[in-house]
Coordinates of C-alpha atoms in Angstrom, one line a residue:
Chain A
X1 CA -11.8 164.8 5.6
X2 CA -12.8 164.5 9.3
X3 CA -14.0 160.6 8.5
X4 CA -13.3 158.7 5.6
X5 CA -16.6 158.4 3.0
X6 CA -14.5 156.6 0.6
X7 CA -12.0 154.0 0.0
X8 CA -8.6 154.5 1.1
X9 CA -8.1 154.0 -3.3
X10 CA -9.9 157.3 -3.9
X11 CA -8.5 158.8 -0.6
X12 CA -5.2 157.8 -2.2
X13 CA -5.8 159.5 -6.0
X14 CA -7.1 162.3 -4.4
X15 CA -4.2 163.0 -2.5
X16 CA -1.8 163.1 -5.1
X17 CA -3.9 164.8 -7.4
X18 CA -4.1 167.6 -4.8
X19 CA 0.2 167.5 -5.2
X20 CA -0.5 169.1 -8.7
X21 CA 0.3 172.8 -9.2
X22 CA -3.0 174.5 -9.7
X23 CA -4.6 171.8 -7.9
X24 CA -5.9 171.9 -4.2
X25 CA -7.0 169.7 -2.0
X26 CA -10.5 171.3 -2.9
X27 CA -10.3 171.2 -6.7
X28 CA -8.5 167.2 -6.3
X29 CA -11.6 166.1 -5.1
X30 CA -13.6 167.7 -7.8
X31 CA -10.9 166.1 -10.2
X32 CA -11.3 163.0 -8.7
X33 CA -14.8 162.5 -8.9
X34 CA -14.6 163.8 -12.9
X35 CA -12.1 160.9 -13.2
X36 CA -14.1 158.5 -11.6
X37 CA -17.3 159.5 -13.8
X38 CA -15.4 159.3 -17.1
X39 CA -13.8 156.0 -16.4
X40 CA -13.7 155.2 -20.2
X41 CA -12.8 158.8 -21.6
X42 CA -10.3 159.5 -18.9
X43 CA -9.4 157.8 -16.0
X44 CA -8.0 154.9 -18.2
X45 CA -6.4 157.0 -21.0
X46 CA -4.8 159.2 -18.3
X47 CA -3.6 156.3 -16.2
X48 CA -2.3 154.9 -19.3
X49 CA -0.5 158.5 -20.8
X50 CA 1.4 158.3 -17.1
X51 CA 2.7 155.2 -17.1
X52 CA 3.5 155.7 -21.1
X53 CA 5.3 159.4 -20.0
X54 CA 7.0 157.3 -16.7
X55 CA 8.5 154.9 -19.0
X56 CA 9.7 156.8 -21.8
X57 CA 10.1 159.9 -21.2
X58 CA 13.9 161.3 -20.3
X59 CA 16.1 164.0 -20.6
X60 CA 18.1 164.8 -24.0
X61 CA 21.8 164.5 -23.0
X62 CA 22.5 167.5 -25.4
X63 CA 20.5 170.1 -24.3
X64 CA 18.5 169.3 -21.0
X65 CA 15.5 169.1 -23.0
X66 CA 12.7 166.3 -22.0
X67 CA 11.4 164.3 -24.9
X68 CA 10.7 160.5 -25.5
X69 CA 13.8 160.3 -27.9
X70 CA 17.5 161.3 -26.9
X71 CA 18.9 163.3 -29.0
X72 CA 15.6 165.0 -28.4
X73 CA 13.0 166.4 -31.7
X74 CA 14.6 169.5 -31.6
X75 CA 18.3 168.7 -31.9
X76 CA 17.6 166.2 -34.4
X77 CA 15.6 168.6 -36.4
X78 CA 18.1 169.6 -39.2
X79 CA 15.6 173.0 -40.4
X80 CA 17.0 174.6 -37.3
X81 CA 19.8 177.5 -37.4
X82 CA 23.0 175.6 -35.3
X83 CA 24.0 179.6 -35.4
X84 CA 22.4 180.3 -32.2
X85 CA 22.4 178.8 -28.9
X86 CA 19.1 179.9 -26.8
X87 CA 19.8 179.6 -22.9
X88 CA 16.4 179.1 -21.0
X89 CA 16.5 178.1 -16.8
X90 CA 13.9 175.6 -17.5
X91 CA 12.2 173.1 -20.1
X92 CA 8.8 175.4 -19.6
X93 CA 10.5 178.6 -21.0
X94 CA 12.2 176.5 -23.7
X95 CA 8.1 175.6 -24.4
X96 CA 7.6 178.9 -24.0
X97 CA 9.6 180.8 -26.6
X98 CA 8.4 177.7 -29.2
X99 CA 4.9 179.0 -28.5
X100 CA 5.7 181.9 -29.5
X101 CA 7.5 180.8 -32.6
X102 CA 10.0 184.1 -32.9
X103 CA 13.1 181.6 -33.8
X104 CA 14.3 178.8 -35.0
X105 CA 17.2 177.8 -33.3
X106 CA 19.0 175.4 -31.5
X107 CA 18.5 175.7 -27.3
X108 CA 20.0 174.9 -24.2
X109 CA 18.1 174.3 -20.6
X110 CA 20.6 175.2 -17.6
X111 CA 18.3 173.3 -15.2
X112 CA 17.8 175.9 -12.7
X113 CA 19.1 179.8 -12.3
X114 CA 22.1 180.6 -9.4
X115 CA 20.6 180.9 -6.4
X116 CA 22.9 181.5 -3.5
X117 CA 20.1 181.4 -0.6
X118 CA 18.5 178.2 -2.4
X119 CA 21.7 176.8 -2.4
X120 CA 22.0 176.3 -6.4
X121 CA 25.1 176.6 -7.2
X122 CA 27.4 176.8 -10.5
X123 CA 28.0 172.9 -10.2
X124 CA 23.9 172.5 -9.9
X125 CA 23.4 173.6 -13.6
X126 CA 24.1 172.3 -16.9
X127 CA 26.8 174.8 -17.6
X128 CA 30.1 172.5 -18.9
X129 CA 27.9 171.2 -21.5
X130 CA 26.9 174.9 -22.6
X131 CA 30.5 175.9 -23.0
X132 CA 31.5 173.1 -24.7
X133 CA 28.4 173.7 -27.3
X134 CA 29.2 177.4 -27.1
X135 CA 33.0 176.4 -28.0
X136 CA 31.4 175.1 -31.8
X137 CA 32.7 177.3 -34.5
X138 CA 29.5 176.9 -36.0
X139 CA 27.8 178.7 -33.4
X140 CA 27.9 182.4 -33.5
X141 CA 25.1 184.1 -31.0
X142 CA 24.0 182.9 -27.8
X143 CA 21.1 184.5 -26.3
X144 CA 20.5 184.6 -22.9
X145 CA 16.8 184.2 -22.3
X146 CA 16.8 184.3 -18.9
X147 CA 13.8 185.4 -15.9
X148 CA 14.4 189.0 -15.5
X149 CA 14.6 188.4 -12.2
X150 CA 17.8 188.9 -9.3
X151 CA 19.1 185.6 -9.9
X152 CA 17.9 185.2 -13.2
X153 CA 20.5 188.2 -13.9
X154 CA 23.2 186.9 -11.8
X155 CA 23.4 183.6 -13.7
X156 CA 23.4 185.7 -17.4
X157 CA 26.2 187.5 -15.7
X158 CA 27.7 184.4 -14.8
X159 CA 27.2 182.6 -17.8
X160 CA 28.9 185.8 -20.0
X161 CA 32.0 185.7 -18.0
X162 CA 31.9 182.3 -18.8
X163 CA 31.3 182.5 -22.4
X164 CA 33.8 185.2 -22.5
X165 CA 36.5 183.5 -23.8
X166 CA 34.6 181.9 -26.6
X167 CA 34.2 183.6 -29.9
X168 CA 30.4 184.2 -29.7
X169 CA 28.1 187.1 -29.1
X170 CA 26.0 187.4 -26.0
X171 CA 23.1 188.4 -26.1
X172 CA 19.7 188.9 -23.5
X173 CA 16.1 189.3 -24.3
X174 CA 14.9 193.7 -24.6
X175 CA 13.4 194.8 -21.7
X176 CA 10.0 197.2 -22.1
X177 CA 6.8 197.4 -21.8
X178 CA 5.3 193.6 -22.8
X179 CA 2.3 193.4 -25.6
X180 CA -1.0 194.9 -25.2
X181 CA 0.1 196.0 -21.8
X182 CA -0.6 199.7 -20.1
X183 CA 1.7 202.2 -19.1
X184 CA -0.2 202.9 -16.1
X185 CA -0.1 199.7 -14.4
X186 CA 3.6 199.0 -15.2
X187 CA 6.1 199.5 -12.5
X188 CA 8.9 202.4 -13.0
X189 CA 11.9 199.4 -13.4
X190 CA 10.2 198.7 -16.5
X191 CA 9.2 201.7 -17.9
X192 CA 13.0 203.8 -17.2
X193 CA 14.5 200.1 -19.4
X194 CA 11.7 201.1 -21.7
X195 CA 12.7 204.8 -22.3
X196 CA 16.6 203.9 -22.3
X197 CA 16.0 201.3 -24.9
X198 CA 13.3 203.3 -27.0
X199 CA 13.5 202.4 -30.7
X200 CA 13.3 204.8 -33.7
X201 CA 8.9 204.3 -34.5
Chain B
X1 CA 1.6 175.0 -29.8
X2 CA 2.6 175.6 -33.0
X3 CA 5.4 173.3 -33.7
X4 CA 5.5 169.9 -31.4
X5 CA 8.0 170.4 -29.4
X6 CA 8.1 167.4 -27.4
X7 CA 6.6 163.2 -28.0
X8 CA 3.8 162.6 -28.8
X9 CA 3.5 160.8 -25.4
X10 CA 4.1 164.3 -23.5
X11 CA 1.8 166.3 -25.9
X12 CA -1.3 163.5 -25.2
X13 CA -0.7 163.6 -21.2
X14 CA -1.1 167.5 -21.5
X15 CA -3.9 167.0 -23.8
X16 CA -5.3 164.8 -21.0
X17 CA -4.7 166.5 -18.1
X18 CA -6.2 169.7 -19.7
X19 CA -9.6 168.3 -19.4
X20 CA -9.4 168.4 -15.7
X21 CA -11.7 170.3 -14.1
X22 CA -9.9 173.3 -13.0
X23 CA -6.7 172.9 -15.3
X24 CA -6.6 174.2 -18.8
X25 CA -4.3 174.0 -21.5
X26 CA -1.9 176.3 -20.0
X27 CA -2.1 175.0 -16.8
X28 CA -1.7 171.4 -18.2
X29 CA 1.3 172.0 -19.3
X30 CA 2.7 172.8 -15.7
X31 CA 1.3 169.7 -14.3
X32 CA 3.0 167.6 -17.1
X33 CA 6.4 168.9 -16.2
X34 CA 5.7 168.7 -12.7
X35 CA 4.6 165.2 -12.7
X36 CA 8.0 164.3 -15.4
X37 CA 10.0 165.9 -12.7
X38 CA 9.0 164.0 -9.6
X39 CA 9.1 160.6 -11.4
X40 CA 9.4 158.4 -8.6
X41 CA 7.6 160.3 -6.4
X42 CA 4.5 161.1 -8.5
X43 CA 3.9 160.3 -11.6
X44 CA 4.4 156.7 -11.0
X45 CA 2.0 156.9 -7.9
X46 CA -0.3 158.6 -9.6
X47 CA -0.7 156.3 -12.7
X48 CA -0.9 153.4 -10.7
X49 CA -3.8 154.8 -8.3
X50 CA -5.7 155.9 -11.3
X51 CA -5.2 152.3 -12.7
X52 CA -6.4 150.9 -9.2
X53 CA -9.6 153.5 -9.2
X54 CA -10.6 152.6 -12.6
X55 CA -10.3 148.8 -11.8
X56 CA -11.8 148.4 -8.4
X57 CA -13.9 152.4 -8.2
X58 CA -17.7 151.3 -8.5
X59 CA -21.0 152.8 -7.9
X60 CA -23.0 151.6 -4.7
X61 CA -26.4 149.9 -5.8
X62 CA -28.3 150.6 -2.9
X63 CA -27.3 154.7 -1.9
X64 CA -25.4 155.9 -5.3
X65 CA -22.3 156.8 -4.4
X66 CA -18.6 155.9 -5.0
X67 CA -16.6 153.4 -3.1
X68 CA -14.0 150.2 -3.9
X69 CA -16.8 148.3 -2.2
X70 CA -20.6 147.5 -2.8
X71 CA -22.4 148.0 -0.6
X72 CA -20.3 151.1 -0.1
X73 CA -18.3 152.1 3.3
X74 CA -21.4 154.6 4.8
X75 CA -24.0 152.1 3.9
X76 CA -22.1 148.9 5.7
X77 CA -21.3 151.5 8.8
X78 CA -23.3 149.9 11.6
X79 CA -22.6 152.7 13.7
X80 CA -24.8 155.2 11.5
X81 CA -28.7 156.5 12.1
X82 CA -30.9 154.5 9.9
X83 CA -33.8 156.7 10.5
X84 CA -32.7 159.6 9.0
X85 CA -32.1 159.6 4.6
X86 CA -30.1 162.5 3.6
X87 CA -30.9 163.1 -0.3
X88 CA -28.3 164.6 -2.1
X89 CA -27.6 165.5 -6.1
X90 CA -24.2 164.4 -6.1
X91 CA -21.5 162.0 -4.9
X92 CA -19.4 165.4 -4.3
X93 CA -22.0 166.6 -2.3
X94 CA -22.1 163.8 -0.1
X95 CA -18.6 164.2 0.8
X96 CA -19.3 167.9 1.6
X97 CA -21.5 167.2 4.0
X98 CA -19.6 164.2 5.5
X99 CA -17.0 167.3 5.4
X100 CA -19.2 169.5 7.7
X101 CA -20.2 165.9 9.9
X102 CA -23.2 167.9 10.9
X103 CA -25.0 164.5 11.1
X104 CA -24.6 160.5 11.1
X105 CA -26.9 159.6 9.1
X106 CA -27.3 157.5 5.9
X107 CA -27.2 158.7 2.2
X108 CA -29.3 158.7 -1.0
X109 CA -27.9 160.1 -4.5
X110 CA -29.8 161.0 -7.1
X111 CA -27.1 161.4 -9.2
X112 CA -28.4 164.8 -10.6
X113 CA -31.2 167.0 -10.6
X114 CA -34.5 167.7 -13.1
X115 CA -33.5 170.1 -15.4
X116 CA -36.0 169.9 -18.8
X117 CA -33.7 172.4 -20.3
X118 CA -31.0 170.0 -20.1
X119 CA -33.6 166.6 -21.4
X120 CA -33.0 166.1 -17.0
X121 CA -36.4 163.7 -16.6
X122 CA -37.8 161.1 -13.1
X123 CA -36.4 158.5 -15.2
X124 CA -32.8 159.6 -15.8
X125 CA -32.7 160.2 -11.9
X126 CA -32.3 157.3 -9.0
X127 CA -35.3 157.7 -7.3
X128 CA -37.1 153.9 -7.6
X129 CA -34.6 153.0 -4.9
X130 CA -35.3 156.1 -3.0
X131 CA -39.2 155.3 -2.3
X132 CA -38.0 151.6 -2.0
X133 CA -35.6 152.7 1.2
X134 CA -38.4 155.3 2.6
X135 CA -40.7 153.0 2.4
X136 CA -38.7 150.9 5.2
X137 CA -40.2 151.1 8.6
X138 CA -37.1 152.2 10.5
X139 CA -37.1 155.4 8.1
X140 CA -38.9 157.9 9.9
X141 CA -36.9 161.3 7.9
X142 CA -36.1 162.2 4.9
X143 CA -33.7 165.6 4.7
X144 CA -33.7 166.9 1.2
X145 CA -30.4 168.6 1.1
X146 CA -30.5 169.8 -2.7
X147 CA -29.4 172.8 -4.2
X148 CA -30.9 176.0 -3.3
X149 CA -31.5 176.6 -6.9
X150 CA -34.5 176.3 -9.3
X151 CA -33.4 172.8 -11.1
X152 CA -33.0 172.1 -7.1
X153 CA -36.1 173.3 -5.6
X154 CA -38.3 171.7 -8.6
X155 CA -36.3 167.8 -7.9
X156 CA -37.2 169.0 -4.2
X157 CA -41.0 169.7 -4.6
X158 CA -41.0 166.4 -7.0
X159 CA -39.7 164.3 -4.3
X160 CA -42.2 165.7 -1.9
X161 CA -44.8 164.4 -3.7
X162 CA -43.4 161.0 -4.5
X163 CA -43.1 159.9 -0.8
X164 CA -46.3 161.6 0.1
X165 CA -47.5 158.4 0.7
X166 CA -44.5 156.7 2.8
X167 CA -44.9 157.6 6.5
X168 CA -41.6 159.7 6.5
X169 CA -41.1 163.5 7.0
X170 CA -39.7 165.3 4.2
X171 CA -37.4 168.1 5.6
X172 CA -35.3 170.8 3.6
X173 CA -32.2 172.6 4.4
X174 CA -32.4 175.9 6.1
X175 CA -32.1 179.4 4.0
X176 CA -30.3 182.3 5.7
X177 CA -27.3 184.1 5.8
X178 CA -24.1 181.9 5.5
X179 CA -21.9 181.3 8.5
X180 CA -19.2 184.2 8.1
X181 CA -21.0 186.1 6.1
X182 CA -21.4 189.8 5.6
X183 CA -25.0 190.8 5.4
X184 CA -23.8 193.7 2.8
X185 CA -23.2 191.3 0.5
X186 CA -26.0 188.9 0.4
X187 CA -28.8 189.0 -2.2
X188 CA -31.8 189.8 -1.3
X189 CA -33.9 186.6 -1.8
X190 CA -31.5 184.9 1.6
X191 CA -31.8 188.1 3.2
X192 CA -35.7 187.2 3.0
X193 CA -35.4 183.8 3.7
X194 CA -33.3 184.7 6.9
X195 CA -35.7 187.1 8.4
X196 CA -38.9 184.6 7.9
X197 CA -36.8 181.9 9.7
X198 CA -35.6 183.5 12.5
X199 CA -34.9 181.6 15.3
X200 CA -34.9 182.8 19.1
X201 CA -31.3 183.8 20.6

C-alpha cells in the first residue's frame, strides 16, 4: 500500500497472513478484512486454535509425525499392522495416504528427500531412526512412498541400500496412469511405466 | 479425512483456516503445516496479531471503516480534502482506492449495497451519517464510487435522490475500457459506455 489506511495492527495481520501458501498479498487483505468482520466466529477462535497449536503441538519422537501427544495417535493406535513400515518425505503425504485410507499401518516421515543442490543431505533426514525401526523382527515390508520425482528416487535408492542389510522387503508405490485420468494428456514417462507394469484385466 | 490423524487441536486450526476466503479444506491443510513448521516465526506472530486485531480492531463512527483508532487514521488526517466525500460499499474497497491514490480525499462506507433479493434495505445501510456529513458546508462533492453493477447502480440512483437537497454534486465513476485492456475482450455494454464518453486526445 502506497500510504497506510489502517493501523500498523491490521498492516501487521495482513502481512503475515499474506506469508501463507495459497495466500497473496491480494487475497491477505481480503482475509483480513473477513477476519476482522467475524470477530466472534473467527478472528478469536482462530487466534485461539494458534496459540492452542503453538503450545502443544510437537513432533512424535518415533516417527516424525506432528500431533499434540508424543508417542503420536498413530503409534499408539494398537489396530494398526506393526508389519509394515510406510516411508513418506513429509507429514502432508503421511495425511495423504490416511485420506485415502488404502492401509493400515505403521509410518515413518524422513523429513525431507536427498537433495544434493538444496544441500539436504543423508544426516538432514530422519534415517537412523528408520533403520533402527526397520531392524524390528516384527516388521516385515517397508514401502517406500516416495515423490516420483529425481530426488524423490535417489533417496528410495538410498534408503534400499540402506535397508539392505535388514531382513525386510522393499517396496515403492506402482507407477501408471493415476484415477480417472486420460491417456492423452499423460506424458510418455508415464505411460511406457504404464505398459511395462500392465496387469492381467 | 476419514480417520483423525492428528489432535484435535490441528484438525480445529484446519477446520478454521478453511473458512478463509480463498483457502479451502485442501488448501487448509497446507497452511496448518506451514504455520506448525515456522513456529517461531509464524504461527506465534500470527496468533498474537489476531489476538491484538480482535481486541483493539473497531469500526470508525463517523466514515465506516476499520482502524485501532476512532475516529479512524483517514478521518484524523488533517492533510486530506474535506470537500470531496468518496462513497464506497466496502472497507476493502476503500483500501483499493487508497491503493490506486487517485485522490486525497475523505471516505464514507456504506457497509454494503441495496440488494432486495438479499432483504439489502436504506435501513440496514449507513446512510443517516452520510446526509449528516453532506449536509456540512465545506462539502461541496460527493463521488459515488459504487459497483458498476445493478445492486450498485440502484444504491447509486438512491443516494442521488437522498442528497438532492444538500448543496453537494453527486458524481459517479467513469465507464469505459479498463486501463490495459484488450478491446476484443470487453462486453459490449463498456464498449458503449466508452464510445458515449469519449474524451478529446
Amino acid at each position: 500500500m502506497a500510504r497506510s489506511v489502517a493501523g500498523p495492527e491490521i498492516e501487521r495481520l495482513i502481512q503475515l497472513l499474506a506469508r501463507l501458501p495459497g495466500l497473496g498479498p491480494r487475497s491477505a487483505r481480503r482475509a483480513a478484512l473477513h477476519l476482522i468482520k467475524k470477530r466472534e466466529q473467527l478472528l478469536q477462535p482462530l487466534g485461539e486454535a494458534m496459540q492452542v497449536a503453538c503450545e502443544r503441538v510437537m513432533v512424535c519422537d518415533n516417527c516424525g509425525n506432528i500431533d499434540t501427544a508424543n508417542p503420536c495417535t498413530l503409534c499408539c493406535d494398537t489396530s494398526r499392522d506393526n508389519s509394515i513400515l510406510v516411508v513418506v518425505e513429509d507429514v502432508s503425504d503421511l495425511w495423504a495416504l490416511e485420506r485415502a485410507g488404502a492401509l493400515n499401518a505403521r509410518y515413518h516421515v524422513l523429513g525431507g528427500v536427498l537433495s544434493p543442490l538444496d544441500g539436504v543431505r543423508p544426516e538432514h533426514l530422519n534415517l537412523d531412526k528408520l533403520v533402527m525401526r526397520a531392524a524390528d523382527t516384527s516388521v516385515t515390508e517397508v514401502i517406500l512412498a516416495l515423490s516420483a520425482t529425481v530426488d524423490g528416487q535417489t533417496t528410495a535408492h538410498y534408503v534400499t541400500e540402506l535397508l539392505s542389510h535388514c531382513d525386510v522387503n522393499v517396496t515403492k508405490l506402482a507407477h501408471g496412469v493415476p484415477v480417472g485420468g486420460e491417456l492423452d494428456y499423460l506424458d510418455e514417462g508415464t505411460l511406457s511405466a504404464a505398459i511395462k507394469q500392465r496387469t492381467r484385466f
